Short mmCIF file of N, CA, C and O in Angstrom, two decimals:
data_model
loop_
_atom_site.label_atom_id
_atom_site.label_comp_id
_atom_site.label_asym_id
_atom_site.label_seq_id
_atom_site.Cartn_x
_atom_site.Cartn_y
_atom_site.Cartn_z
N MET U 103 0.82 -1.18 0.00
CA MET U 103 0.00 0.00 0.00
C MET U 103 0.88 1.26 0.00
O MET U 103 1.54 1.52 -0.96
N VAL U 104 0.89 2.03 1.08
CA VAL U 104 1.64 3.27 1.16
C VAL U 104 2.75 3.11 2.20
O VAL U 104 2.51 2.64 3.30
N SER U 105 3.97 3.51 1.82
CA SER U 105 5.10 3.34 2.73
C SER U 105 4.99 4.26 3.94
O SER U 105 4.35 5.32 3.89
N GLU U 106 5.63 3.83 5.02
CA GLU U 106 5.65 4.64 6.25
C GLU U 106 6.31 6.00 6.01
O GLU U 106 5.89 7.01 6.58
N ASP U 107 7.34 6.04 5.17
CA ASP U 107 8.01 7.31 4.87
C ASP U 107 7.06 8.30 4.21
O ASP U 107 7.06 9.49 4.54
N LEU U 108 6.25 7.82 3.26
CA LEU U 108 5.29 8.69 2.60
C LEU U 108 4.21 9.17 3.55
O LEU U 108 3.78 10.32 3.50
N ILE U 109 3.81 8.28 4.43
CA ILE U 109 2.79 8.66 5.42
C ILE U 109 3.34 9.74 6.34
O ILE U 109 2.68 10.75 6.59
N ARG U 110 4.57 9.57 6.81
CA ARG U 110 5.18 10.59 7.68
C ARG U 110 5.37 11.91 6.95
O ARG U 110 5.14 12.98 7.51
N ALA U 111 5.77 11.83 5.69
CA ALA U 111 5.95 13.07 4.90
C ALA U 111 4.62 13.79 4.75
O ALA U 111 4.54 15.02 4.88
N TRP U 112 3.55 13.04 4.49
CA TRP U 112 2.22 13.64 4.37
C TRP U 112 1.80 14.25 5.71
O TRP U 112 1.30 15.37 5.75
N GLU U 113 2.01 13.52 6.81
CA GLU U 113 1.63 14.03 8.13
C GLU U 113 2.39 15.31 8.47
O GLU U 113 1.79 16.26 8.99
N ASP U 114 3.69 15.33 8.17
CA ASP U 114 4.48 16.54 8.43
C ASP U 114 3.98 17.72 7.61
O ASP U 114 3.85 18.83 8.12
N ALA U 115 3.71 17.48 6.33
CA ALA U 115 3.22 18.55 5.46
C ALA U 115 1.86 19.05 5.93
O ALA U 115 1.61 20.26 5.97
N TYR U 116 0.99 18.14 6.31
CA TYR U 116 -0.35 18.54 6.73
C TYR U 116 -0.30 19.27 8.08
O TYR U 116 -1.06 20.21 8.31
N ARG U 117 0.60 18.86 8.96
CA ARG U 117 0.77 19.56 10.24
C ARG U 117 1.22 20.99 10.00
O ARG U 117 0.72 21.94 10.60
N ARG U 118 2.17 21.15 9.08
CA ARG U 118 2.66 22.49 8.72
C ARG U 118 1.52 23.32 8.13
O ARG U 118 1.36 24.49 8.44
N TYR U 119 0.73 22.69 7.27
CA TYR U 119 -0.42 23.37 6.67
C TYR U 119 -1.41 23.81 7.75
O TYR U 119 -1.94 24.92 7.70
N GLY U 120 -1.65 22.97 8.73
CA GLY U 120 -2.61 23.27 9.78
C GLY U 120 -2.24 24.48 10.62
O GLY U 120 -3.10 25.14 11.18
N SER U 121 -0.95 24.76 10.69
CA SER U 121 -0.52 25.90 11.50
C SER U 121 -0.08 27.10 10.65
O SER U 121 0.37 28.10 11.18
N ALA U 122 -0.23 26.99 9.34
CA ALA U 122 0.19 28.07 8.43
C ALA U 122 -0.80 29.23 8.48
O ALA U 122 -1.99 29.04 8.71
N ALA U 123 -0.26 30.41 8.26
CA ALA U 123 -1.09 31.60 8.21
C ALA U 123 -0.50 32.57 7.21
O ALA U 123 0.70 32.57 6.95
N GLY U 124 -1.37 33.38 6.62
CA GLY U 124 -0.92 34.43 5.71
C GLY U 124 -0.12 33.90 4.53
O GLY U 124 -0.55 32.97 3.84
N ALA U 125 1.04 34.49 4.33
CA ALA U 125 1.86 34.15 3.17
C ALA U 125 2.38 32.72 3.21
O ALA U 125 2.75 32.16 2.18
N ASN U 126 2.37 32.09 4.38
CA ASN U 126 2.87 30.71 4.49
C ASN U 126 1.88 29.66 4.00
O ASN U 126 2.25 28.51 3.82
N VAL U 127 0.64 30.04 3.80
CA VAL U 127 -0.37 29.06 3.38
C VAL U 127 -0.06 28.51 1.99
O VAL U 127 -0.24 27.32 1.74
N ALA U 128 0.43 29.34 1.10
CA ALA U 128 0.72 28.88 -0.26
C ALA U 128 1.77 27.78 -0.26
O ALA U 128 1.58 26.72 -0.85
N SER U 129 2.89 28.00 0.42
CA SER U 129 3.95 26.98 0.42
C SER U 129 3.52 25.75 1.19
O SER U 129 3.86 24.62 0.81
N ALA U 130 2.76 25.93 2.26
CA ALA U 130 2.26 24.77 3.01
C ALA U 130 1.28 23.96 2.17
O ALA U 130 1.32 22.72 2.18
N SER U 131 0.44 24.63 1.39
CA SER U 131 -0.49 23.93 0.50
C SER U 131 0.27 23.15 -0.57
O SER U 131 -0.09 22.02 -0.90
N ARG U 132 1.31 23.76 -1.12
CA ARG U 132 2.13 23.07 -2.12
C ARG U 132 2.79 21.82 -1.53
O ARG U 132 2.88 20.80 -2.18
N ALA U 133 3.25 21.93 -0.29
CA ALA U 133 3.88 20.77 0.36
C ALA U 133 2.89 19.62 0.52
O ALA U 133 3.24 18.46 0.28
N VAL U 134 1.65 19.93 0.90
CA VAL U 134 0.64 18.88 1.03
C VAL U 134 0.32 18.29 -0.33
O VAL U 134 0.22 17.07 -0.49
N ALA U 135 0.20 19.14 -1.35
CA ALA U 135 -0.07 18.64 -2.70
C ALA U 135 1.05 17.70 -3.17
O ALA U 135 0.77 16.64 -3.75
N LEU U 136 2.29 18.08 -2.91
CA LEU U 136 3.42 17.22 -3.30
C LEU U 136 3.39 15.90 -2.55
O LEU U 136 3.70 14.85 -3.13
N ALA U 137 3.03 15.94 -1.28
CA ALA U 137 2.93 14.70 -0.52
C ALA U 137 1.85 13.79 -1.11
O ALA U 137 2.05 12.58 -1.25
N TRP U 138 0.70 14.38 -1.47
CA TRP U 138 -0.35 13.59 -2.12
C TRP U 138 0.15 13.03 -3.45
O TRP U 138 -0.10 11.87 -3.78
N ARG U 139 0.87 13.83 -4.24
CA ARG U 139 1.40 13.35 -5.53
C ARG U 139 2.39 12.21 -5.33
O ARG U 139 2.40 11.25 -6.09
N ASP U 140 3.25 12.32 -4.31
CA ASP U 140 4.20 11.25 -4.03
C ASP U 140 3.48 9.95 -3.70
O ASP U 140 3.86 8.87 -4.15
N ILE U 141 2.42 10.04 -2.91
CA ILE U 141 1.63 8.86 -2.57
C ILE U 141 1.02 8.27 -3.83
O ILE U 141 1.06 7.05 -4.05
N ALA U 142 0.50 9.12 -4.69
CA ALA U 142 -0.14 8.63 -5.92
C ALA U 142 0.86 7.96 -6.86
O ALA U 142 0.55 6.96 -7.50
N CYS U 143 2.06 8.52 -6.95
CA CYS U 143 3.05 8.02 -7.91
C CYS U 143 3.80 6.78 -7.45
O CYS U 143 4.30 6.03 -8.29
N THR U 144 3.91 6.58 -6.17
CA THR U 144 4.76 5.50 -5.69
C THR U 144 4.00 4.39 -4.99
O THR U 144 4.61 3.48 -4.43
N SER U 145 2.71 4.43 -5.02
CA SER U 145 1.91 3.43 -4.31
C SER U 145 1.02 2.66 -5.29
O SER U 145 0.58 3.20 -6.29
N ARG U 146 0.77 1.43 -4.93
CA ARG U 146 -0.19 0.63 -5.71
C ARG U 146 -1.53 0.73 -4.98
O ARG U 146 -1.74 0.10 -3.96
N LEU U 147 -2.37 1.56 -5.55
CA LEU U 147 -3.66 1.81 -4.93
C LEU U 147 -4.77 1.46 -5.91
O LEU U 147 -4.60 1.56 -7.13
N PRO U 148 -5.94 1.07 -5.41
CA PRO U 148 -7.08 0.85 -6.30
C PRO U 148 -7.39 2.15 -7.05
O PRO U 148 -7.12 3.25 -6.56
N TRP U 149 -7.96 2.06 -8.23
CA TRP U 149 -8.20 3.22 -9.08
C TRP U 149 -9.01 4.29 -8.36
O TRP U 149 -8.76 5.48 -8.52
N TRP U 150 -10.00 3.87 -7.58
CA TRP U 150 -10.88 4.84 -6.93
C TRP U 150 -10.16 5.58 -5.80
O TRP U 150 -10.45 6.75 -5.53
N VAL U 151 -9.20 4.92 -5.13
CA VAL U 151 -8.40 5.60 -4.11
C VAL U 151 -7.43 6.55 -4.79
O VAL U 151 -7.23 7.69 -4.35
N LEU U 152 -6.84 6.09 -5.89
CA LEU U 152 -5.92 6.93 -6.65
C LEU U 152 -6.62 8.19 -7.15
O LEU U 152 -6.06 9.30 -7.09
N ALA U 153 -7.85 8.05 -7.61
CA ALA U 153 -8.62 9.22 -8.07
C ALA U 153 -8.84 10.21 -6.92
O ALA U 153 -8.72 11.43 -7.11
N ALA U 154 -9.12 9.71 -5.73
CA ALA U 154 -9.32 10.60 -4.58
C ALA U 154 -8.02 11.29 -4.19
O ALA U 154 -8.01 12.49 -3.87
N VAL U 155 -6.91 10.57 -4.24
CA VAL U 155 -5.61 11.14 -3.90
C VAL U 155 -5.24 12.22 -4.91
O VAL U 155 -4.78 13.31 -4.54
N GLU U 156 -5.44 11.96 -6.19
CA GLU U 156 -5.16 12.95 -7.23
C GLU U 156 -6.05 14.19 -7.07
O GLU U 156 -5.60 15.32 -7.24
N SER U 157 -7.30 13.97 -6.71
CA SER U 157 -8.22 15.09 -6.50
C SER U 157 -7.76 15.95 -5.32
O SER U 157 -7.81 17.18 -5.38
N ALA U 158 -7.31 15.31 -4.27
CA ALA U 158 -6.80 16.06 -3.11
C ALA U 158 -5.57 16.88 -3.50
O ALA U 158 -5.45 18.05 -3.11
N ALA U 159 -4.67 16.28 -4.28
CA ALA U 159 -3.48 17.01 -4.72
C ALA U 159 -3.88 18.23 -5.55
O ALA U 159 -3.34 19.33 -5.35
N GLU U 160 -4.82 18.06 -6.45
CA GLU U 160 -5.28 19.18 -7.28
C GLU U 160 -5.91 20.29 -6.43
O GLU U 160 -5.68 21.48 -6.67
N ALA U 161 -6.67 19.91 -5.43
CA ALA U 161 -7.31 20.91 -4.57
C ALA U 161 -6.26 21.74 -3.82
O ALA U 161 -6.38 22.97 -3.74
N PHE U 162 -5.22 21.08 -3.31
CA PHE U 162 -4.18 21.82 -2.60
C PHE U 162 -3.34 22.66 -3.56
O PHE U 162 -2.89 23.75 -3.21
N GLU U 163 -3.14 22.18 -4.79
CA GLU U 163 -2.42 22.98 -5.78
C GLU U 163 -3.23 24.24 -6.15
O GLU U 163 -2.67 25.33 -6.25
N ASP U 164 -4.53 24.05 -6.34
CA ASP U 164 -5.39 25.20 -6.64
C ASP U 164 -5.37 26.21 -5.50
O ASP U 164 -5.30 27.42 -5.72
N GLN U 165 -5.43 25.71 -4.29
CA GLN U 165 -5.40 26.60 -3.13
C GLN U 165 -4.08 27.37 -3.07
O GLN U 165 -4.06 28.57 -2.80
N ALA U 166 -2.97 26.69 -3.35
CA ALA U 166 -1.67 27.36 -3.34
C ALA U 166 -1.64 28.47 -4.39
O ALA U 166 -1.16 29.57 -4.12
N GLU U 167 -2.17 28.19 -5.56
CA GLU U 167 -2.20 29.20 -6.62
C GLU U 167 -3.06 30.40 -6.22
O GLU U 167 -2.70 31.55 -6.49
N GLN U 168 -4.18 30.15 -5.56
CA GLN U 168 -5.03 31.25 -5.11
C GLN U 168 -4.32 32.11 -4.07
O GLN U 168 -4.40 33.34 -4.12
N TRP U 169 -3.63 31.49 -3.13
CA TRP U 169 -2.90 32.25 -2.11
C TRP U 169 -1.73 33.00 -2.73
O TRP U 169 -1.42 34.12 -2.32
N GLU U 170 -1.07 32.40 -3.72
CA GLU U 170 0.03 33.11 -4.39
C GLU U 170 -0.50 34.32 -5.16
O GLU U 170 0.12 35.39 -5.14
N ALA U 171 -1.64 34.17 -5.82
CA ALA U 171 -2.25 35.30 -6.53
C ALA U 171 -2.65 36.39 -5.56
O ALA U 171 -2.46 37.58 -5.83
N ARG U 172 -3.19 36.01 -4.43
CA ARG U 172 -3.58 36.98 -3.40
C ARG U 172 -2.34 37.73 -2.89
O ARG U 172 -2.39 38.94 -2.68
N ALA U 173 -1.24 37.02 -2.71
CA ALA U 173 -0.01 37.66 -2.24
C ALA U 173 0.53 38.64 -3.29
O ALA U 173 0.97 39.74 -2.95
N ARG U 174 0.46 38.24 -4.57
CA ARG U 174 0.91 39.15 -5.64
C ARG U 174 0.03 40.40 -5.68
O ARG U 174 0.53 41.50 -5.85
N GLN U 175 -1.27 40.23 -5.52
CA GLN U 175 -2.19 41.36 -5.56
C GLN U 175 -1.94 42.31 -4.39
O GLN U 175 -1.95 43.52 -4.57
N SER U 176 -1.73 41.77 -3.21
CA SER U 176 -1.53 42.65 -2.05
C SER U 176 -0.17 43.34 -2.11
O SER U 176 0.02 44.38 -1.49
N ALA U 177 0.77 42.77 -2.88
CA ALA U 177 2.09 43.40 -3.01
C ALA U 177 2.02 44.63 -3.91
O ALA U 177 2.87 45.51 -3.84
N LYS U 178 1.00 44.70 -4.76
CA LYS U 178 0.85 45.86 -5.64
C LYS U 178 0.36 47.04 -4.83
O LYS U 178 -0.45 46.91 -3.93
N SER U 179 0.84 48.19 -5.18
CA SER U 179 0.41 49.40 -4.48
C SER U 179 -1.00 49.78 -4.91
O SER U 179 -1.36 49.64 -6.07
N SER U 180 -1.78 50.27 -3.96
CA SER U 180 -3.13 50.70 -4.32
C SER U 180 -3.09 52.06 -5.01
O SER U 180 -4.06 52.48 -5.60
N TRP U 181 -1.97 52.77 -4.92
CA TRP U 181 -1.80 54.05 -5.60
C TRP U 181 -0.68 53.89 -6.62
O TRP U 181 0.48 53.70 -6.25
N PRO U 182 -0.97 53.95 -7.92
CA PRO U 182 0.09 53.83 -8.91
C PRO U 182 1.17 54.89 -8.70
O PRO U 182 0.87 56.04 -8.40
N GLY U 183 2.39 54.48 -8.82
CA GLY U 183 3.51 55.41 -8.67
C GLY U 183 4.00 55.57 -7.25
O GLY U 183 5.02 56.19 -7.01
N VAL U 184 3.28 55.01 -6.27
CA VAL U 184 3.70 55.11 -4.88
C VAL U 184 4.42 53.81 -4.52
O VAL U 184 3.87 52.73 -4.69
N PRO U 185 5.64 53.91 -4.03
CA PRO U 185 6.37 52.69 -3.70
C PRO U 185 5.75 51.94 -2.52
O PRO U 185 5.12 52.56 -1.66
N ASN U 186 5.93 50.62 -2.50
CA ASN U 186 5.41 49.81 -1.41
C ASN U 186 6.27 49.93 -0.16
O ASN U 186 5.81 49.68 0.95
N THR U 187 7.54 50.26 -0.33
CA THR U 187 8.44 50.37 0.81
C THR U 187 9.15 51.71 0.79
O THR U 187 9.24 52.37 -0.24
N ARG U 188 9.65 52.09 1.93
CA ARG U 188 10.38 53.34 2.07
C ARG U 188 11.70 53.03 2.73
O ARG U 188 11.80 52.13 3.57
N THR U 189 12.73 53.79 2.39
CA THR U 189 14.02 53.68 3.04
C THR U 189 14.42 55.05 3.55
O THR U 189 13.95 56.07 3.01
N PRO U 190 15.26 55.10 4.57
CA PRO U 190 15.68 56.39 5.09
C PRO U 190 16.27 57.25 3.98
O PRO U 190 17.03 56.78 3.14
N GLY U 191 15.89 58.52 3.97
CA GLY U 191 16.40 59.44 2.96
C GLY U 191 15.53 59.56 1.73
O GLY U 191 15.78 60.40 0.87
N ASP U 192 14.49 58.72 1.61
CA ASP U 192 13.58 58.83 0.47
C ASP U 192 12.85 60.17 0.53
O ASP U 192 12.54 60.67 1.61
N SER U 193 12.58 60.75 -0.62
CA SER U 193 11.81 61.98 -0.68
C SER U 193 10.36 61.69 -0.32
O SER U 193 9.87 60.58 -0.49
N THR U 194 9.67 62.71 0.15
CA THR U 194 8.26 62.54 0.49
C THR U 194 7.44 62.43 -0.80
O THR U 194 7.85 62.90 -1.86
N ILE U 195 6.31 61.80 -0.70
CA ILE U 195 5.40 61.62 -1.82
C ILE U 195 4.13 62.40 -1.52
O ILE U 195 3.61 62.35 -0.41
N THR U 196 3.61 63.11 -2.50
CA THR U 196 2.37 63.86 -2.29
C THR U 196 1.17 62.93 -2.38
O THR U 196 1.30 61.77 -2.78
N ALA U 197 0.00 63.43 -2.05
CA ALA U 197 -1.22 62.63 -2.11
C ALA U 197 -1.52 62.15 -3.52
O ALA U 197 -2.17 61.15 -3.72
N SER U 198 -1.01 62.88 -4.53
CA SER U 198 -1.24 62.46 -5.92
C SER U 198 -0.29 61.34 -6.33
O SER U 198 -0.40 60.80 -7.42
N GLY U 199 0.66 60.99 -5.45
CA GLY U 199 1.60 59.94 -5.77
C GLY U 199 2.84 60.45 -6.47
O GLY U 199 3.63 59.68 -6.98
N GLN U 200 3.01 61.75 -6.51
CA GLN U 200 4.15 62.36 -7.19
C GLN U 200 5.14 62.92 -6.18
O GLN U 200 4.78 63.25 -5.05
N LEU U 201 6.39 63.07 -6.61
CA LEU U 201 7.38 63.75 -5.79
C LEU U 201 7.05 65.23 -5.77
O LEU U 201 6.58 65.77 -6.76
N PRO U 202 7.31 65.91 -4.64
CA PRO U 202 7.12 67.36 -4.62
C PRO U 202 8.04 68.02 -5.64
O PRO U 202 9.07 67.46 -6.02
N VAL U 203 7.71 69.20 -6.09
CA VAL U 203 8.46 69.90 -7.14
C VAL U 203 9.93 70.01 -6.77
O VAL U 203 10.81 69.73 -7.57
N SER U 204 10.27 70.40 -5.52
CA SER U 204 11.67 70.56 -5.13
C SER U 204 12.43 69.24 -5.19
O SER U 204 13.57 69.19 -5.61
N ALA U 205 11.78 68.13 -4.84
CA ALA U 205 12.43 66.82 -4.89
C ALA U 205 12.64 66.39 -6.34
O ALA U 205 13.64 65.78 -6.68
N ARG U 206 11.70 66.74 -7.25
CA ARG U 206 11.87 66.41 -8.66
C ARG U 206 13.06 67.17 -9.23
O ARG U 206 13.83 66.63 -10.01
N ASP U 207 13.19 68.45 -8.84
CA ASP U 207 14.32 69.25 -9.31
C ASP U 207 15.64 68.65 -8.85
O ASP U 207 16.59 68.54 -9.61
N GLU U 208 15.69 68.19 -7.58
CA GLU U 208 16.90 67.56 -7.06
C GLU U 208 17.21 66.28 -7.81
O GLU U 208 18.35 65.97 -8.13
N ALA U 209 16.18 65.47 -8.10
CA ALA U 209 16.38 64.20 -8.79
C ALA U 209 16.92 64.44 -10.20
O ALA U 209 17.70 63.64 -10.70
N GLN U 210 16.51 65.52 -10.86
CA GLN U 210 16.98 65.80 -12.22
C GLN U 210 18.41 66.30 -12.25
O GLN U 210 19.11 66.10 -13.22
N THR U 211 18.87 66.92 -11.19
CA THR U 211 20.22 67.46 -11.16
C THR U 211 21.25 66.44 -10.73
O THR U 211 22.43 66.67 -10.86
N VAL U 212 20.84 65.30 -10.23
CA VAL U 212 21.77 64.29 -9.74
C VAL U 212 22.26 63.45 -10.87
O VAL U 212 21.75 63.20 -11.85
#
């Protein structure tokens, strides 16, 4: 049936998934999907069990893709032209998302 190593790998991946939050859900979902795929590829299972295992792998892959898309979307700025991060010494940004006139003049002379 299924080797003890594969069972432990699946249990470890699922435990990690159970405690994942936020950005970690995507990688934890991928780990569970891979564990399901390993079980499907290396085990002699009845066709109907194999179909259920493949379906579980697909569900976790889909979930990982959804969380990755969500992470990409949240990484985008809600204001075009406004950086997501700031570092010391950065010029201030106006409400329109533009550098103030004096900062633009400084940027052009550098």
